[in-house]
Each structure stands twice: as structure tokens, then as C-alpha cells.
Amino acid sequence: MFEIVFLGTSASAPSIHRGLSAQVVIHDEYRFLIDCGEGTQRQILLSGLGFKRLNRILITHGHLDHILGLAGLLSTFSRWETIDELEIYAGQWALERIRDLLFGVVLRGARPPMNIKLIPVQAGVIFEGDDFSLSAFPVWHRGADCYGFLFEEKNRRPFLPEKAEALNIPPGPWRRDLVNGKSVTLPDGRQVNPDEVLGPVRPGTRFVHVGDVGRTEELVEICRNADGLVIEATYMSDETEMAREFAHLTAQQAAELAKRAGVKHLILTHISRRYRERDVLAEAQAIFPTAAVARDFDMFQIKRDTEVIRSVVRETSA
Ligand SMILES: [Zn+2]
Ligand SMILES: [Zn+2]
């Protein structure tokens, strides 16, 4: 299961109810902050998530509405020193701009409060957790080196205790090895293969996060059958031309992608303050009936073969 908490859902400039792009993806003890628009640190506080273990930041691209919050975050960290190491993953161009912001503007030669690792992203796996992987894939937006992120739980074969009982497998390391796919020799000399006690393969949850993007053709395969897709919807279809010009999507285009790719749940973000939320929602739902428009402090739980669960970590008046 992956949980996503939205901290900022506004496009380009904040609105009264929406902060600039930022969200946290949570899986077990792992946390990834995706994008860090201006004001993100206050949103982190308001959300109750806190700064602990928030040491991995993924940046979709280098536009200011997605990175300016890094400066304030670093400045706060330098007073509190809550973490030892900060990893920032981004494409090369974004990373250069982030380097200027953090080392040029914030630190200006001072020693960073923690080890800051600026990690260049290329297409492919960028992080492996215990039971999931995180990959980056290129997306088309203004400027070079823009990326989306795919979180993917590893496929699993469930352990079937009734089969283990029937085979008289004693509790202990033998069961653990079988769960891990290893054949074992029991104390009585019998050999047991994992196939004898494991059920059919269960695919893990797939969750795709796309930041700003102006074209969806290349995204269909990566989004194929994803359990959750978060993607921008900066415009509505009456301004398709404008969307094309600024390399953004309309709510309709985002919904069409989700439908074409067989995505289970679609969550729209990067909402322009020129629209009413319900109009954006209506445009998307005309194509993808269960589409949602994220608000700041919404939390969504995304899990294979289950309905998405939406809750709020903090009430807002939006
Ligand atoms: Zn943006
Ligand atoms: Zn952008």
C-alpha cells in the first residue's frame, strides 16, 4: 500500500485554499516528499507529518513553483538539525537550479547542516526499498529533464499456513525460507519446495506520480493498470490551446489518459485558481467517473484491488 498526503495542490501561484506543489508518499517507514513549492514546510507542520524521516525528496522538474520551498526547508533544518542526510533526486537541469538555490543563496559558503546529496535522475530504477522499487521516467514539459515517478511493490506469493500444517512443517526458520522462495530440508529429512506452500503470485500495488506534463502519449504504457495515478490538470478543455502552449494538460486529457491506460484511480492536482474545483471535477468525471481532485491535506490510500480510501489529515475550508 502507498499513502499520499497532498500538501500543495495549486498550479504556478498559491491560492487562498491551495499551496504550491508538494506531496508526501508513504510506504512503511519510507517517506518521499515529491516537489517542494514555496511554503511547503508550513504545510508539513499543519499536516502533522513532521520533519522526521523526511530525508528523501523527489523533484519532478526545476520550475520555481516546485522547488522554491527547498530553500526554507534547508534553512529550518540548519537550526533544528533533525536529520543527518538529505537526498534530493532530480533531473540534471533541475538539480543545477537547486544547487544554485541551496548552495548559492541559502548557504553562501557556509557548511550545510547535514550531508546534502544531489542525485541526478535518469530513466530507470532510482531507489529500492525492502519490498518496493521506485523508478523515474521522462515526461514532456517545458525545459529538459522532467520526470515522473513510479512506485511499485514487488510481486508476492502468499504463504498458505493450512498447506504448511498439512505437510507438518514445524515452525521456525524452515517456514521463513519457504516464504523467501527457498527449498528446505526438514529435521526429519524431507525436502519441501516453496511451490508446495505458496499461493499464486499476487501483483504488488503500482502507483504513478506525474508532475507537470504537456503530452500523454508516452505515459500510457507506464500508467497501464496502475492502481493509482496522480497527475496535473492545470487547464480545462476550453483552454486546450493555452494548455498546449504552456505544456500542461486539461482535466479532460488527464482523464483520457487514465481511461486509456486502465488506471484504477485518478487523482488530479496542480489546479489553477482560475477554475472552480467542481468544474474541473465534472470535466474529468465525464470521462473517468471516479476521478478525484486533490485538496491540500487530503490523504489517499492506494492498495491493489481495493477502493481508494480518501481522508483528510487536516480540515480546511476549501
Ligand atoms: Zn508547476
Ligand atoms: Zn512546470
mmCIF file of N, CA and C in Angstrom, residues 6-23 34-38 40 43 61 63-67 211-212 231-235 248 268-275 277 293-297:
data_model
loop_
_atom_site.group_PDB
_atom_site.id
_atom_site.type_symbol
_atom_site.label_atom_id
_atom_site.label_comp_id
_atom_site.label_asym_id
_atom_site.label_seq_id
_atom_site.Cartn_x
_atom_site.Cartn_y
_atom_site.Cartn_z
ATOM 1 N N PHE A 6 -1.373 15.124 0.269
ATOM 2 C CA PHE A 6 -1.156 16.334 -0.530
ATOM 3 C C PHE A 6 -0.914 17.521 0.393
ATOM 4 N N LEU A 7 0.171 18.216 0.132
ATOM 5 C CA LEU A 7 0.498 19.403 0.933
ATOM 6 C C LEU A 7 0.239 20.678 0.150
ATOM 7 N N GLY A 8 0.323 20.578 -1.164
ATOM 8 C CA GLY A 8 0.076 21.744 -2.013
ATOM 9 C C GLY A 8 -0.443 21.281 -3.358
ATOM 10 N N THR A 9 -1.555 21.868 -3.806
ATOM 11 C CA THR A 9 -2.230 21.354 -4.999
ATOM 12 C C THR A 9 -2.510 22.451 -6.020
ATOM 13 N N SER A 10 -1.864 23.610 -5.853
ATOM 14 C CA SER A 10 -2.139 24.735 -6.748
ATOM 15 C C SER A 10 -1.114 24.788 -7.879
ATOM 16 N N ALA A 11 -1.524 25.303 -9.013
ATOM 17 C CA ALA A 11 -0.626 25.481 -10.154
ATOM 18 C C ALA A 11 0.002 26.867 -10.106
ATOM 19 N N SER A 12 1.297 26.947 -10.349
ATOM 20 C CA SER A 12 2.033 28.206 -10.574
ATOM 21 C C SER A 12 2.102 29.197 -9.414
ATOM 22 N N ALA A 13 0.951 29.563 -8.869
ATOM 23 C CA ALA A 13 0.916 30.501 -7.739
ATOM 24 C C ALA A 13 -0.044 29.932 -6.706
ATOM 25 N N PRO A 14 0.186 30.238 -5.428
ATOM 26 C CA PRO A 14 -0.742 29.694 -4.430
ATOM 27 C C PRO A 14 -2.095 30.398 -4.501
ATOM 28 N N SER A 15 -3.128 29.753 -4.002
ATOM 29 C CA SER A 15 -4.419 30.423 -3.856
ATOM 30 C C SER A 15 -4.719 30.458 -2.365
ATOM 31 N N ILE A 16 -5.864 31.004 -2.003
ATOM 32 C CA ILE A 16 -6.201 31.071 -0.575
ATOM 33 C C ILE A 16 -6.262 29.665 0.018
ATOM 34 N N HIS A 17 -6.784 28.730 -0.755
ATOM 35 C CA HIS A 17 -7.005 27.384 -0.216
ATOM 36 C C HIS A 17 -5.948 26.370 -0.606
ATOM 37 N N ARG A 18 -5.118 26.715 -1.581
ATOM 38 C CA ARG A 18 -4.169 25.714 -2.084
ATOM 39 C C ARG A 18 -2.747 26.247 -2.052
ATOM 40 N N GLY A 19 -1.855 25.443 -1.503
ATOM 41 C CA GLY A 19 -0.435 25.774 -1.524
ATOM 42 C C GLY A 19 0.202 25.296 -2.822
ATOM 43 N N LEU A 20 1.486 25.590 -2.989
ATOM 44 C CA LEU A 20 2.199 25.157 -4.194
ATOM 45 C C LEU A 20 2.611 23.691 -4.077
ATOM 46 N N SER A 21 2.893 23.121 -5.235
ATOM 47 C CA SER A 21 3.101 21.672 -5.352
ATOM 48 C C SER A 21 3.984 21.054 -4.279
ATOM 49 N N ALA A 22 3.445 20.079 -3.588
ATOM 50 C CA ALA A 22 4.205 19.246 -2.655
ATOM 51 C C ALA A 22 3.280 18.128 -2.199
ATOM 52 N N GLN A 23 3.838 16.941 -2.063
ATOM 53 C CA GLN A 23 3.089 15.812 -1.534
ATOM 54 C C GLN A 23 4.070 14.818 -0.956
ATOM 55 N N ILE A 34 7.545 14.658 -2.618
ATOM 56 C CA ILE A 34 7.645 14.903 -4.059
ATOM 57 C C ILE A 34 7.352 16.374 -4.304
ATOM 58 N N ASP A 35 8.321 17.080 -4.807
ATOM 59 C CA ASP A 35 8.287 18.516 -5.068
ATOM 60 C C ASP A 35 8.172 19.295 -3.752
ATOM 61 N N CYS A 36 8.612 20.528 -3.830
ATOM 62 C CA CYS A 36 8.698 21.321 -2.598
ATOM 63 C C CYS A 36 8.517 22.790 -2.962
ATOM 64 N N GLY A 37 7.278 23.121 -3.300
ATOM 65 C CA GLY A 37 6.962 24.505 -3.634
ATOM 66 C C GLY A 37 7.111 25.401 -2.411
ATOM 67 N N GLU A 38 7.140 26.688 -2.667
ATOM 68 C CA GLU A 38 7.231 27.673 -1.595
ATOM 69 C C GLU A 38 6.134 27.409 -0.549
ATOM 70 N N THR A 40 6.097 24.946 1.633
ATOM 71 C CA THR A 40 5.888 23.526 1.955
ATOM 72 C C THR A 40 6.144 23.222 3.419
ATOM 73 N N GLN A 43 3.168 23.721 5.473
ATOM 74 C CA GLN A 43 2.168 22.683 5.181
ATOM 75 C C GLN A 43 2.525 21.371 5.876
ATOM 76 N N HIS A 61 10.592 18.479 -11.686
ATOM 77 C CA HIS A 61 11.262 19.369 -12.643
ATOM 78 C C HIS A 61 11.631 20.659 -11.928
ATOM 79 N N HIS A 63 10.962 23.950 -12.304
ATOM 80 C CA HIS A 63 10.219 25.217 -12.261
ATOM 81 C C HIS A 63 10.048 25.672 -10.813
ATOM 82 N N LEU A 64 10.023 26.997 -10.654
ATOM 83 C CA LEU A 64 10.096 27.554 -9.305
ATOM 84 C C LEU A 64 8.947 27.123 -8.399
ATOM 85 N N ASP A 65 7.760 26.927 -8.998
ATOM 86 C CA ASP A 65 6.629 26.535 -8.142
ATOM 87 C C ASP A 65 6.793 25.125 -7.572
ATOM 88 N N HIS A 66 7.864 24.426 -7.965
ATOM 89 C CA HIS A 66 8.106 23.069 -7.454
ATOM 90 C C HIS A 66 9.358 22.960 -6.588
ATOM 91 N N ILE A 67 10.180 24.018 -6.558
ATOM 92 C CA ILE A 67 11.459 23.875 -5.834
ATOM 93 C C ILE A 67 11.753 24.967 -4.799
ATOM 94 N N GLY A 211 4.124 14.927 -12.446
ATOM 95 C CA GLY A 211 4.002 16.351 -12.146
ATOM 96 C C GLY A 211 3.517 17.089 -13.377
ATOM 97 N N ASP A 212 4.117 18.211 -13.674
ATOM 98 C CA ASP A 212 3.696 18.991 -14.835
ATOM 99 C C ASP A 212 4.038 18.219 -16.109
ATOM 100 N N ILE A 231 -1.809 13.100 -11.318
ATOM 101 C CA ILE A 231 -1.301 13.842 -12.487
ATOM 102 C C ILE A 231 -1.889 15.246 -12.467
ATOM 103 N N GLU A 232 -1.197 16.147 -13.114
ATOM 104 C CA GLU A 232 -1.656 17.527 -13.154
ATOM 105 C C GLU A 232 -2.893 17.704 -14.032
ATOM 106 N N ALA A 233 -3.664 18.735 -13.744
ATOM 107 C CA ALA A 233 -4.779 19.149 -14.609
ATOM 108 C C ALA A 233 -4.851 20.669 -14.460
ATOM 109 N N THR A 234 -3.938 21.351 -15.137
ATOM 110 C CA THR A 234 -3.821 22.801 -14.942
ATOM 111 C C THR A 234 -4.935 23.562 -15.648
ATOM 112 N N TYR A 235 -5.409 23.019 -16.759
ATOM 113 C CA TYR A 235 -6.399 23.733 -17.566
ATOM 114 C C TYR A 235 -7.667 22.907 -17.734
ATOM 115 N N HIS A 248 1.001 21.982 -20.540
ATOM 116 C CA HIS A 248 0.225 21.432 -19.420
ATOM 117 C C HIS A 248 -0.925 20.598 -19.984
ATOM 118 N N LEU A 268 -6.379 14.212 -9.517
ATOM 119 C CA LEU A 268 -5.846 15.382 -10.227
ATOM 120 C C LEU A 268 -5.305 16.404 -9.238
ATOM 121 N N THR A 269 -4.223 17.056 -9.651
ATOM 122 C CA THR A 269 -3.660 18.113 -8.811
ATOM 123 C C THR A 269 -3.115 19.218 -9.716
ATOM 124 N N HIS A 270 -2.373 20.187 -9.133
ATOM 125 C CA HIS A 270 -1.835 21.321 -9.900
ATOM 126 C C HIS A 270 -3.005 22.072 -10.550
ATOM 127 N N ILE A 271 -3.928 22.493 -9.682
ATOM 128 C CA ILE A 271 -5.191 23.085 -10.110
ATOM 129 C C ILE A 271 -5.034 24.602 -10.181
ATOM 130 N N SER A 272 -5.488 25.170 -11.295
ATOM 131 C CA SER A 272 -5.363 26.618 -11.462
ATOM 132 C C SER A 272 -6.462 27.345 -10.702
ATOM 133 N N ARG A 273 -6.099 28.500 -10.150
ATOM 134 C CA ARG A 273 -7.117 29.209 -9.368
ATOM 135 C C ARG A 273 -8.139 29.902 -10.255
ATOM 136 N N ARG A 274 -7.928 29.826 -11.581
ATOM 137 C CA ARG A 274 -8.926 30.426 -12.471
ATOM 138 C C ARG A 274 -10.190 29.576 -12.573
ATOM 139 N N TYR A 275 -10.127 28.342 -12.078
ATOM 140 C CA TYR A 275 -11.299 27.456 -12.186
ATOM 141 C C TYR A 275 -11.892 27.127 -10.831
ATOM 142 N N GLU A 277 -13.211 24.161 -8.459
ATOM 143 C CA GLU A 277 -12.873 22.737 -8.328
ATOM 144 C C GLU A 277 -13.962 21.855 -8.941
ATOM 145 N N VAL A 293 -10.343 15.304 -7.409
ATOM 146 C CA VAL A 293 -9.454 16.468 -7.435
ATOM 147 C C VAL A 293 -8.901 16.626 -6.023
ATOM 148 N N ALA A 294 -7.583 16.551 -5.904
ATOM 149 C CA ALA A 294 -6.970 16.617 -4.575
ATOM 150 C C ALA A 294 -7.074 18.029 -4.009
ATOM 151 N N ARG A 295 -7.244 18.084 -2.691
ATOM 152 C CA ARG A 295 -7.138 19.350 -1.949
ATOM 153 C C ARG A 295 -5.948 19.246 -1.021
ATOM 154 N N ASP A 296 -5.433 20.373 -0.589
ATOM 155 C CA ASP A 296 -4.362 20.364 0.394
ATOM 156 C C ASP A 296 -4.846 19.590 1.629
ATOM 157 N N PHE A 297 -3.972 18.749 2.137
ATOM 158 C CA PHE A 297 -4.205 17.929 3.338
ATOM 159 C C PHE A 297 -5.124 16.728 3.118
#
